[in-house]
Coordinates of N, CA and C and ligand atoms in Angstrom, one line a residue:
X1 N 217.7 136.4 301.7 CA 216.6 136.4 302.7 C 215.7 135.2 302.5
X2 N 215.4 134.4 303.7 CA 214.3 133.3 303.2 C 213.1 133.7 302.7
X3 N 212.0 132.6 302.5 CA 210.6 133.3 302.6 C 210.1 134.1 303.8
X4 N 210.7 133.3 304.7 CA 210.2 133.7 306.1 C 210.7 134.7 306.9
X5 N 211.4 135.3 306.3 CA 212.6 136.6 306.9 C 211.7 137.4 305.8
X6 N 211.9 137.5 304.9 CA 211.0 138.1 303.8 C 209.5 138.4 304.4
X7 N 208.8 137.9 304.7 CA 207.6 138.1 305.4 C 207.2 138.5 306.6
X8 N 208.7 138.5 307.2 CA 208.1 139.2 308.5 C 209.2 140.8 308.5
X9 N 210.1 141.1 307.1 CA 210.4 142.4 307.0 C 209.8 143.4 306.5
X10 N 210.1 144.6 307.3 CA 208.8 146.1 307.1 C 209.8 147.0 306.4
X11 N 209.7 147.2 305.1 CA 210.3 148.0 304.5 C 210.5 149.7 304.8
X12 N 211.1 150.7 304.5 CA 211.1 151.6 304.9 C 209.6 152.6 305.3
X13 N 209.1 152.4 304.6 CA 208.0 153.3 304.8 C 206.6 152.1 305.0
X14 N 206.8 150.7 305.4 CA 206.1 149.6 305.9 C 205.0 148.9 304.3
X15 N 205.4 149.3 303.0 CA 205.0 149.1 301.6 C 206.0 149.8 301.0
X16 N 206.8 148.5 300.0 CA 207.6 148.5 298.7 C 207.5 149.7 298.1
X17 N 206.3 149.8 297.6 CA 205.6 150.7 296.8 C 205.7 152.1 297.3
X18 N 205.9 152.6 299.0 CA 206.1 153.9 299.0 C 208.3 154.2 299.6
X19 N 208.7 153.5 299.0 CA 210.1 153.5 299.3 C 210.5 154.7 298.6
X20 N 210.3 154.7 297.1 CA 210.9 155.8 296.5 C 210.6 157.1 297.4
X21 N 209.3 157.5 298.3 CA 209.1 158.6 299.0 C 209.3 158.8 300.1
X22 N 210.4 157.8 300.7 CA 210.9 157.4 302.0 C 211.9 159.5 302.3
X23 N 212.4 159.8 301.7 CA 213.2 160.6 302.2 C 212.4 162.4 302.7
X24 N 211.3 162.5 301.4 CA 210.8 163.5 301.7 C 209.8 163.5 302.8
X25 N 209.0 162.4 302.8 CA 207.9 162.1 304.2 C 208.5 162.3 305.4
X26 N 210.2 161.4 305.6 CA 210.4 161.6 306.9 C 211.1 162.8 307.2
X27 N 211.3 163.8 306.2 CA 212.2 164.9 306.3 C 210.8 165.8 306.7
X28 N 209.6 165.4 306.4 CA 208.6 166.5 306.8 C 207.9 165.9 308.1
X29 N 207.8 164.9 308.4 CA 207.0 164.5 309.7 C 207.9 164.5 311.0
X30 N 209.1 164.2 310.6 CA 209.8 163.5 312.0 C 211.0 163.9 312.5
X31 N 210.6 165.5 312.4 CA 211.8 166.7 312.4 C 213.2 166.1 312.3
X32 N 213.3 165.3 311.0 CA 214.2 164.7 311.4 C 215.7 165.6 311.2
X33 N 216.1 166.1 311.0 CA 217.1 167.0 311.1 C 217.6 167.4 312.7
X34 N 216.7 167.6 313.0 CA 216.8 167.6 314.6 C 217.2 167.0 315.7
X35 N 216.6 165.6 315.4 CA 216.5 164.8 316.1 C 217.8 163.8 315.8
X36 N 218.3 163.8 314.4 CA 219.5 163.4 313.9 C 220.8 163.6 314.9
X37 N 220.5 165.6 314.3 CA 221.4 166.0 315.0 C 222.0 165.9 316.4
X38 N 220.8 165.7 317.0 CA 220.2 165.7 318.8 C 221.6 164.0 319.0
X39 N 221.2 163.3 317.9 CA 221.7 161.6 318.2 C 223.5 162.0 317.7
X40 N 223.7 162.9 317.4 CA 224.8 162.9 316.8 C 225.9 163.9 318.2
X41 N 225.2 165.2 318.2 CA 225.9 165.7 319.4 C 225.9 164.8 320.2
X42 N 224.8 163.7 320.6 CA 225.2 162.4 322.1 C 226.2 161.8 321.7
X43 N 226.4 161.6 320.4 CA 227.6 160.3 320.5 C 229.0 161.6 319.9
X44 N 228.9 162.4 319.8 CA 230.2 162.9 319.5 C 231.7 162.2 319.4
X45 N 231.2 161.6 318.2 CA 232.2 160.9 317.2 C 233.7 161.7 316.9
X46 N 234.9 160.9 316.9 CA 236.0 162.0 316.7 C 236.6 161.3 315.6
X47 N 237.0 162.0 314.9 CA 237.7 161.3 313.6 C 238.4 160.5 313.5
X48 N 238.4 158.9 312.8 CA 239.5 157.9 313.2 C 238.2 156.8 314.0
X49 N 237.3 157.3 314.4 CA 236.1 156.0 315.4 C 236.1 155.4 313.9
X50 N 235.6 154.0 314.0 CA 234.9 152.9 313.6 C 232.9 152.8 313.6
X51 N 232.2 153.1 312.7 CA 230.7 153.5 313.5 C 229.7 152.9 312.7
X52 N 229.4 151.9 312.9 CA 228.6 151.5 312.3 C 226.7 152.1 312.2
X53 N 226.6 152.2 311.1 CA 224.7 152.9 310.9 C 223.9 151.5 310.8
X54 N 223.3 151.1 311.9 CA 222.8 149.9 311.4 C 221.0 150.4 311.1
X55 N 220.9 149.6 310.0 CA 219.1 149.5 309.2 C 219.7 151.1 308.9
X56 N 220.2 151.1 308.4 CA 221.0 152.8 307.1 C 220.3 153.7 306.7
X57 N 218.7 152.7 305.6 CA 218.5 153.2 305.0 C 218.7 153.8 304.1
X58 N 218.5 155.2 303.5 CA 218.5 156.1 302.8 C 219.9 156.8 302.9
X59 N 220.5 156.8 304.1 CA 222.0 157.2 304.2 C 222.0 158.3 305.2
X60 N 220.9 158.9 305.2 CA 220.9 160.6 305.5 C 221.6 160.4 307.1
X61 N 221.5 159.5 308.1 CA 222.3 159.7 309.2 C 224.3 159.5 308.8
X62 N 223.9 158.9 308.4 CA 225.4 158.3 307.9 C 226.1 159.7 307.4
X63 N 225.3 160.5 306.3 CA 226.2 161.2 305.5 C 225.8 162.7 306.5
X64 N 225.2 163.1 307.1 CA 225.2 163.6 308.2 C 226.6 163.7 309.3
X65 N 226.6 162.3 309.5 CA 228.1 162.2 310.8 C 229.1 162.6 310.0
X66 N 229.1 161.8 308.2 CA 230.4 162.1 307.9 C 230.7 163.8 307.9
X67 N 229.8 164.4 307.6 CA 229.7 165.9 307.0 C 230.2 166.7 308.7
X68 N 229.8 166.0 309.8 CA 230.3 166.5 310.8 C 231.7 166.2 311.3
X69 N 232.1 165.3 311.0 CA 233.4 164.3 311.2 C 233.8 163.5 310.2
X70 N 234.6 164.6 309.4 CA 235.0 163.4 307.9 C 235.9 162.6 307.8
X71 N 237.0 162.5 309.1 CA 237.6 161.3 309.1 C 237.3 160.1 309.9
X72 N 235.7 159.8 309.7 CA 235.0 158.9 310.7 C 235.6 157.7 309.6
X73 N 235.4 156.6 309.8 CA 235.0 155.1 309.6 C 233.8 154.9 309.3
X74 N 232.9 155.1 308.7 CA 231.6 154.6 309.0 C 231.0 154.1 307.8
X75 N 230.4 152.6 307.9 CA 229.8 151.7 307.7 C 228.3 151.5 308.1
X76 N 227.5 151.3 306.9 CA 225.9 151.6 306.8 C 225.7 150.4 306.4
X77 N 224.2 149.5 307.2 CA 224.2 148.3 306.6 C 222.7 148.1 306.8
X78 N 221.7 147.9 305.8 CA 220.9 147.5 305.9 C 220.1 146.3 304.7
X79 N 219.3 145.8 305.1 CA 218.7 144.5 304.1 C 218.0 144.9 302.9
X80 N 217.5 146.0 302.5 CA 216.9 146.4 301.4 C 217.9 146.8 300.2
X81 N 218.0 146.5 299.2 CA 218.7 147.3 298.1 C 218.2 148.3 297.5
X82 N 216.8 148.8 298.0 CA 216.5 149.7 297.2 C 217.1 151.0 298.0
X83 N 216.8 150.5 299.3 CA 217.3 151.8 300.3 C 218.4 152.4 300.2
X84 N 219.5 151.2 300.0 CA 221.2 151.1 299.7 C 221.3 151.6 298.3
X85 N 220.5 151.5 297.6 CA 220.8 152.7 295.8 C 220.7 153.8 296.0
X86 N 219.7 153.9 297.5 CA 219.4 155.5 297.3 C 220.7 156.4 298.2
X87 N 220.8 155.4 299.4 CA 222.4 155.7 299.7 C 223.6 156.0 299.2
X88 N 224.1 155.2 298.2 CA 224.9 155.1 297.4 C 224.6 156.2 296.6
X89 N 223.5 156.8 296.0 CA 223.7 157.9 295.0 C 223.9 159.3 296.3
X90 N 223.4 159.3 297.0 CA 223.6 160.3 298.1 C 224.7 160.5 298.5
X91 N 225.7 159.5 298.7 CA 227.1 159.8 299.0 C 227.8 159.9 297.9
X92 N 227.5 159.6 296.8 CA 228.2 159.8 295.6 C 228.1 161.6 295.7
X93 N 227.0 161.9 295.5 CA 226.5 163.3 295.2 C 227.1 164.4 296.5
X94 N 227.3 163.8 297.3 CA 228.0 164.3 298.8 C 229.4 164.6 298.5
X95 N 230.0 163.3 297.8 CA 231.4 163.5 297.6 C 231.9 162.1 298.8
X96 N 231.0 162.2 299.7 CA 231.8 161.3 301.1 C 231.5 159.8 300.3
X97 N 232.4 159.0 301.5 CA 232.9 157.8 301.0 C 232.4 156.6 302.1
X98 N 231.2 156.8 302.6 CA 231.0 155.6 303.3 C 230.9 154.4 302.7
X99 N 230.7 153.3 303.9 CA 231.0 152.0 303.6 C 229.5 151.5 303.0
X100 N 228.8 150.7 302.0 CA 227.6 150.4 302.5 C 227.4 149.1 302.4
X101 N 226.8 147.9 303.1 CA 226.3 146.8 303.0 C 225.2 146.6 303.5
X102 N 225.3 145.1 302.1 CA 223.5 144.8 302.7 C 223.5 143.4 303.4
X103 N 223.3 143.4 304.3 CA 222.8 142.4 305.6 C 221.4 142.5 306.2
X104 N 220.8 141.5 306.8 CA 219.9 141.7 308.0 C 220.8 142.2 309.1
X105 N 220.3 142.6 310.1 CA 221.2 143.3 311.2 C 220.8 142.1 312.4
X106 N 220.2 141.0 311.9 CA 220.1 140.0 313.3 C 221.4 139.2 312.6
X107 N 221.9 139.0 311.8 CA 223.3 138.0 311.4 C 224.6 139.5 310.8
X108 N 224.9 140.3 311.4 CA 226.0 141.3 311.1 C 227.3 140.7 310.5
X109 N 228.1 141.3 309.1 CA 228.9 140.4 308.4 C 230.1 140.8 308.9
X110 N 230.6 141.2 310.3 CA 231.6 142.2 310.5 C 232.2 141.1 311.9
X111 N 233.3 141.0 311.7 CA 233.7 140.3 313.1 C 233.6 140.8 314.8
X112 N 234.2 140.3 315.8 CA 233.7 141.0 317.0 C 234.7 141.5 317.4
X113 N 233.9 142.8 318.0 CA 234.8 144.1 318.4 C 235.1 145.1 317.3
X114 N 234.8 145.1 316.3 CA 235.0 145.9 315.2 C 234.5 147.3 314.7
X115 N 233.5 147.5 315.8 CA 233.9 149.2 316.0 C 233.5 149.6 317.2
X116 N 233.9 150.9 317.3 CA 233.8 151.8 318.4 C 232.2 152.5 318.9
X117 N 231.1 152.2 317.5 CA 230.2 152.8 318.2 C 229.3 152.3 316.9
X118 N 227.9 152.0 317.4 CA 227.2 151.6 317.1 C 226.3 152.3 317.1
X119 N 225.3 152.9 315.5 CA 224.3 154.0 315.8 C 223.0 153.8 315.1
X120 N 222.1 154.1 315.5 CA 220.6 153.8 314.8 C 219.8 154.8 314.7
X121 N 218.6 154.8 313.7 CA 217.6 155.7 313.6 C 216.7 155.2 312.9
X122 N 215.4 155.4 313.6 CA 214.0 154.6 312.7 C 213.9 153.6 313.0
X123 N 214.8 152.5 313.2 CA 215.1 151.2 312.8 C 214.3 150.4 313.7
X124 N 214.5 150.4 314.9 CA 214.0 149.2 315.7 C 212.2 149.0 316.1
X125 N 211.8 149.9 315.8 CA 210.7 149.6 315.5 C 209.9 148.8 314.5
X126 N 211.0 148.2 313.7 CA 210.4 147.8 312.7 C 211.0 145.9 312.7
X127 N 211.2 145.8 313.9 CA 211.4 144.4 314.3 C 210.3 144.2 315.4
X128 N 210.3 142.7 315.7 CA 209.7 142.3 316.9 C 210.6 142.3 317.5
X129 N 210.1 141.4 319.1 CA 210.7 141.4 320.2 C 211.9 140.6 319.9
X130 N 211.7 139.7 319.4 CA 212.6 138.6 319.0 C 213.7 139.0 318.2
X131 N 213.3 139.9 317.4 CA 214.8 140.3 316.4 C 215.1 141.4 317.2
X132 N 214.2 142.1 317.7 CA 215.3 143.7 318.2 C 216.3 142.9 319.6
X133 N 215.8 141.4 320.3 CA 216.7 141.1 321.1 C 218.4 140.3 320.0
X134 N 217.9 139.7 318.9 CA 218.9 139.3 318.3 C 219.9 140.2 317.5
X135 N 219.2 141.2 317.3 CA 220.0 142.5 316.6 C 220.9 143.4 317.9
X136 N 220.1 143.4 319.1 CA 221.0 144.2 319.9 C 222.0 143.5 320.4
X137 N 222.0 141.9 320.0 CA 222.8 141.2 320.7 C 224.3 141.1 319.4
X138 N 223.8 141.5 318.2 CA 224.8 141.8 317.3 C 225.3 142.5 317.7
X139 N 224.5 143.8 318.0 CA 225.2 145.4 318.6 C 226.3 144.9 318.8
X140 N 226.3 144.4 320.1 CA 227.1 144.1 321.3 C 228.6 143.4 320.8
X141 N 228.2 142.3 320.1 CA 229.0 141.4 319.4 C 230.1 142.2 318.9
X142 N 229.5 143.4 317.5 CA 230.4 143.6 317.2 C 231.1 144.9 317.7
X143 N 230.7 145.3 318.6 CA 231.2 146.6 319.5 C 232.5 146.0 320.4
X144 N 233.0 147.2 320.4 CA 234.4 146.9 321.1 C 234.0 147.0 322.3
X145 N 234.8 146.2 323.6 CA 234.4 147.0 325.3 C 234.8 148.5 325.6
X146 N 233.6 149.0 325.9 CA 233.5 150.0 326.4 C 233.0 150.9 325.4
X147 N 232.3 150.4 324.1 CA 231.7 150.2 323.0 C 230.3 151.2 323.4
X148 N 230.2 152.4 322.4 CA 229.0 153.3 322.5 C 227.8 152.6 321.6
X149 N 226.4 152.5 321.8 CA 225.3 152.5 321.1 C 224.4 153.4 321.4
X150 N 223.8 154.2 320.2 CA 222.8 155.1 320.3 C 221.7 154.7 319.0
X151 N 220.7 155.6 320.0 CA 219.7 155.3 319.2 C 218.5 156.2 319.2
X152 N 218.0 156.2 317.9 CA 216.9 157.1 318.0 C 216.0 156.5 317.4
X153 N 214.8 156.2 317.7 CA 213.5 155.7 317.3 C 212.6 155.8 318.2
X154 N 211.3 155.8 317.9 CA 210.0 156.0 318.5 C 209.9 156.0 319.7
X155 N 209.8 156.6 320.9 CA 209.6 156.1 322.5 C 208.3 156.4 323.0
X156 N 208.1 155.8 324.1 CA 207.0 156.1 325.4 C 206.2 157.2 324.8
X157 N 205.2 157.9 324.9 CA 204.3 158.7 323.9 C 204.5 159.7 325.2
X158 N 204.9 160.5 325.1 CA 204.9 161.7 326.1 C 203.7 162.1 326.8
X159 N 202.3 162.0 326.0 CA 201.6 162.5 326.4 C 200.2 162.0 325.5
X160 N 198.7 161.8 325.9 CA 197.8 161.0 325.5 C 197.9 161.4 323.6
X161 N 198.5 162.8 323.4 CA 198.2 163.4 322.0 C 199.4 162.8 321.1
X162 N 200.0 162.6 321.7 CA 201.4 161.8 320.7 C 201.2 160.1 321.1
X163 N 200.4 159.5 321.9 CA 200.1 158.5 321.9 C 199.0 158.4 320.7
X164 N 198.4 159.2 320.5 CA 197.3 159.1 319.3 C 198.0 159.1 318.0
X165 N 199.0 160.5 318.1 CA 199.6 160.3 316.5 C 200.1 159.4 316.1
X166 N 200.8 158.4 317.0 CA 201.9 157.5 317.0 C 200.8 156.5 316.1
X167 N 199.9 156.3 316.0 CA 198.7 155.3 315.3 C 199.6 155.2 314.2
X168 N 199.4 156.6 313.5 CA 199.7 156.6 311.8 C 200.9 155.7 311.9
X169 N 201.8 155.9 312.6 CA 203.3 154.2 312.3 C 202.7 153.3 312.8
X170 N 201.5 153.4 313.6 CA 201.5 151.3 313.6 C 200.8 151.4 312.7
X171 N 200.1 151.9 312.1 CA 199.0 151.6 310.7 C 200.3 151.2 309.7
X172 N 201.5 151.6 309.5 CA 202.2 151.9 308.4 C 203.1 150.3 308.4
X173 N 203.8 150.7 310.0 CA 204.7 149.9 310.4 C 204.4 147.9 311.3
X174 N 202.9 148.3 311.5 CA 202.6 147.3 312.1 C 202.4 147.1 313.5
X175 N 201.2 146.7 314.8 CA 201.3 147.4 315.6 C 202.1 146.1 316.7
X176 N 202.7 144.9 316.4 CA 203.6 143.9 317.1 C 204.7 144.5 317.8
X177 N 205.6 145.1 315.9 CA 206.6 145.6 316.1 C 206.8 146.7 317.5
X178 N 206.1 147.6 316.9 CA 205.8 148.9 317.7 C 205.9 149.3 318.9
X179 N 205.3 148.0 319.3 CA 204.7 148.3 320.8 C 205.6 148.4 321.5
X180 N 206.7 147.6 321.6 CA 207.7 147.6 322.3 C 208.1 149.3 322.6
X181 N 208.4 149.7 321.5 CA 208.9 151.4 321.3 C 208.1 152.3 322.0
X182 N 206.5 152.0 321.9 CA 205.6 153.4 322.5 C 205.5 152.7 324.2
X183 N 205.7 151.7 324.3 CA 205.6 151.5 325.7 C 207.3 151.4 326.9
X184 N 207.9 152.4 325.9 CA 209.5 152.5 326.7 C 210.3 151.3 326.5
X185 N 209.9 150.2 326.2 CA 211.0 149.3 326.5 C 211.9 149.1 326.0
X186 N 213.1 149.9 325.2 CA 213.9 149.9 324.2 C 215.1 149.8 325.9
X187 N 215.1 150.3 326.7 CA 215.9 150.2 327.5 C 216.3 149.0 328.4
X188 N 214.9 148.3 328.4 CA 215.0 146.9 328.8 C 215.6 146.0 328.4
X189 N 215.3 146.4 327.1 CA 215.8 145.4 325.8 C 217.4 145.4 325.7
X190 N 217.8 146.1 326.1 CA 219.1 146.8 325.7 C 220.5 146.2 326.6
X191 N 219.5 146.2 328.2 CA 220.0 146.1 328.9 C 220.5 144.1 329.7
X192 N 218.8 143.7 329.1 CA 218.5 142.4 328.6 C 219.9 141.9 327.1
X193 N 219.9 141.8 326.5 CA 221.1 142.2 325.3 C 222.4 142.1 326.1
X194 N 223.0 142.9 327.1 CA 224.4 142.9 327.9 C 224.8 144.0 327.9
X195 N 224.0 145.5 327.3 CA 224.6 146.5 327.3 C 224.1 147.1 329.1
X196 N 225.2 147.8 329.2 CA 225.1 148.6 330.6 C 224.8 150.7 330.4
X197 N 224.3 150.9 331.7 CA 223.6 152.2 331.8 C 223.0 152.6 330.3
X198 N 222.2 151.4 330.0 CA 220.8 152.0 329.1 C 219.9 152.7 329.7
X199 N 219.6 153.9 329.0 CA 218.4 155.0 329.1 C 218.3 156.0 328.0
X200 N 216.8 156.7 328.2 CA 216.3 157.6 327.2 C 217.4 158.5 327.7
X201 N 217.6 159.4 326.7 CA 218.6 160.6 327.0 C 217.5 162.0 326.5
X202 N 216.9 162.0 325.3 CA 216.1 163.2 325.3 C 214.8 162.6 324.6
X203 N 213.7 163.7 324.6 CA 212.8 163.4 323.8 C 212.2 164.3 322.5
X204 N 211.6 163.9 321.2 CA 211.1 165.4 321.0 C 209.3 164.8 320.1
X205 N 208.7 165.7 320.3 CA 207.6 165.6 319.9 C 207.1 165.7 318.0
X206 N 206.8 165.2 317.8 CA 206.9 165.0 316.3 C 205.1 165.1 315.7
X207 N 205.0 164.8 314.6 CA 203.8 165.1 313.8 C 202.9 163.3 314.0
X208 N 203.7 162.1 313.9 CA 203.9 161.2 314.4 C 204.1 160.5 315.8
X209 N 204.0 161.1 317.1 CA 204.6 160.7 318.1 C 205.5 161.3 318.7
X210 N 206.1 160.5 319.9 CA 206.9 161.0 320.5 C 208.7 160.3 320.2
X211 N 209.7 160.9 319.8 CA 210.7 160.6 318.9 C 211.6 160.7 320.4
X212 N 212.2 159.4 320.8 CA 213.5 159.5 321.8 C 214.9 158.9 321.6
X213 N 215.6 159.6 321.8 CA 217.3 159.1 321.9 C 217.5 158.7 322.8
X214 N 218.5 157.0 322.8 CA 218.9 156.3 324.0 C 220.0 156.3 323.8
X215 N 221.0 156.0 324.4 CA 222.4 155.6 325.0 C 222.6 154.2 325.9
X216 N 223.5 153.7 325.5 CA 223.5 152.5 326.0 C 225.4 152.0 325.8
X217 N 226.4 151.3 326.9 CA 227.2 151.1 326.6 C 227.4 149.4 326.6
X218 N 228.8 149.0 326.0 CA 229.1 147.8 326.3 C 230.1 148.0 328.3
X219 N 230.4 146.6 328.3 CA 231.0 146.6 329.4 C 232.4 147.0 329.1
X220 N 234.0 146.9 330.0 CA 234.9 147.8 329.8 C 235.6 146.9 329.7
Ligands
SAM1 C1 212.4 153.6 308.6 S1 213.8 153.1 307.8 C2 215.1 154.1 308.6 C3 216.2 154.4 307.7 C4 217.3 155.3 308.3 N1 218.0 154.8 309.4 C5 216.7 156.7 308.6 O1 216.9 157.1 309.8 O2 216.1 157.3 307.8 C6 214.1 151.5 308.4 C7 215.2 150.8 307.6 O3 215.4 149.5 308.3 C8 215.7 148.5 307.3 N2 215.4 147.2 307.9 C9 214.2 146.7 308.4 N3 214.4 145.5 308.9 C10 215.8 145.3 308.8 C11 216.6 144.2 309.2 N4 216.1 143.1 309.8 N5 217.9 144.2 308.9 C12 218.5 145.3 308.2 N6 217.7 146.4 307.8 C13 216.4 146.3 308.1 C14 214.7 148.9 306.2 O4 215.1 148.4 304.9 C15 214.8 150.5 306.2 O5 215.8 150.9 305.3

């Protein structure tokens, strides 16, 4: 990472210093079990797909799909190493065998067309406009035609009360990044990128905000 990639990246919990508590905070704020799940029934993966977890994290989506579909492919990649230790002991302790690398997800180290589905969580709010267009333009890259991308991170605030809680992530996360996410545009973006019939698919209300799942394809 340069200096300058370094300085404009927002670590898991948006401070170094609260990474180690990355797993329990979001397990209690951001129903995440739910909403996982919610991203996982949408993409109903069949055993033998190619799937990449991009910004991984902690693992918990990753070792989730495999636990639903254990003869998936799937490949976790994100830029922190501390996040990827925590992954790596998690699938150790699981038994499953995912892939993990560490990359930025605006330069992906995977050739093009190289898998079948592309999946996220948390993640894109923690870019600007500029990287979430250079990251989805990886998506794309390395997605096969006719290539699935899903996603779950922060959306449009449902309502003025989850527009309020959503504060606590831009206090955390930064309020540049963000904005994109509480004001819907993850579909724009998506669609700007080259993916086709981008949209929100569900929503759910959280302690934090308003939490939405998108769908988006490549062309055929
Ligand atoms: C809030 S965490 C989400 C982790 C996981 N996907 C989850 O649902 O719990 C965001 C992750 O994105 C990673 N990240 C942030 N910017 C990144 C970038 N440009 N490239 C790759 N990973 C990045 C962080 O290291 C962090 O692990």
């Amino acid at each position: 990472m340069t200096a300058e990639t370094r300085s404009a990246y927002v670590p898991a919990l948006g401070y170094r210093a609260l990474t180690a508590f990355y797993d329990p905070v979001v397990r209690l704020t951001t129903r995440e079990h739910a909403f996982k799940r919610g991203l996982l029934d949408q993409a109903a993966f069949q055993a033998g797909d190619a799937v990449l977890d991009l910004g991984c994290g902690s693992g918990t989506l990753a070792l989730m799909a495999l636990q639903r579909t254990p003869g998936l492919d799937l490949t976790g990649v994100d830029g922190d190493p501390a996040m990827l230790s925590q992954a790596r002991a998690k699938a150790a302790r699981s038994g499953a065998t995912p892939r993990f690398d560490e990359s930025l997800a605006q330069a992906l180290p995977y050739e093009n067309a190289r898998f079948d589905a592309v999946m996220s969580s948390l993640f894109f709010h923690h870019l600007d406009r500029a990287s979430k267009l250079l990251v989805l333009l990886e998506a794309r890259r390395v997605l096969r035609p006719g290539g699935s991308l899903h996603v779950a991170d922060w959306g449009r605030a449902a309502n003025p009360l989850m527009r309020l809680a959503f504060l606590g992530i831009q206090l955390l996360d930064g309020y540049v990044n963000t904005a994109d996410n509480v004001e819907g545009c993850l579909p724009e973006l998506m669609q700007e990128a080259g993916f086709e019939q981008a949209r929100e698919t569900r929503r759910y209300s959280t302690v934090f905000g308003t939490m939405s799942l998108y769908h988006a394809r490549t062309a055929s």
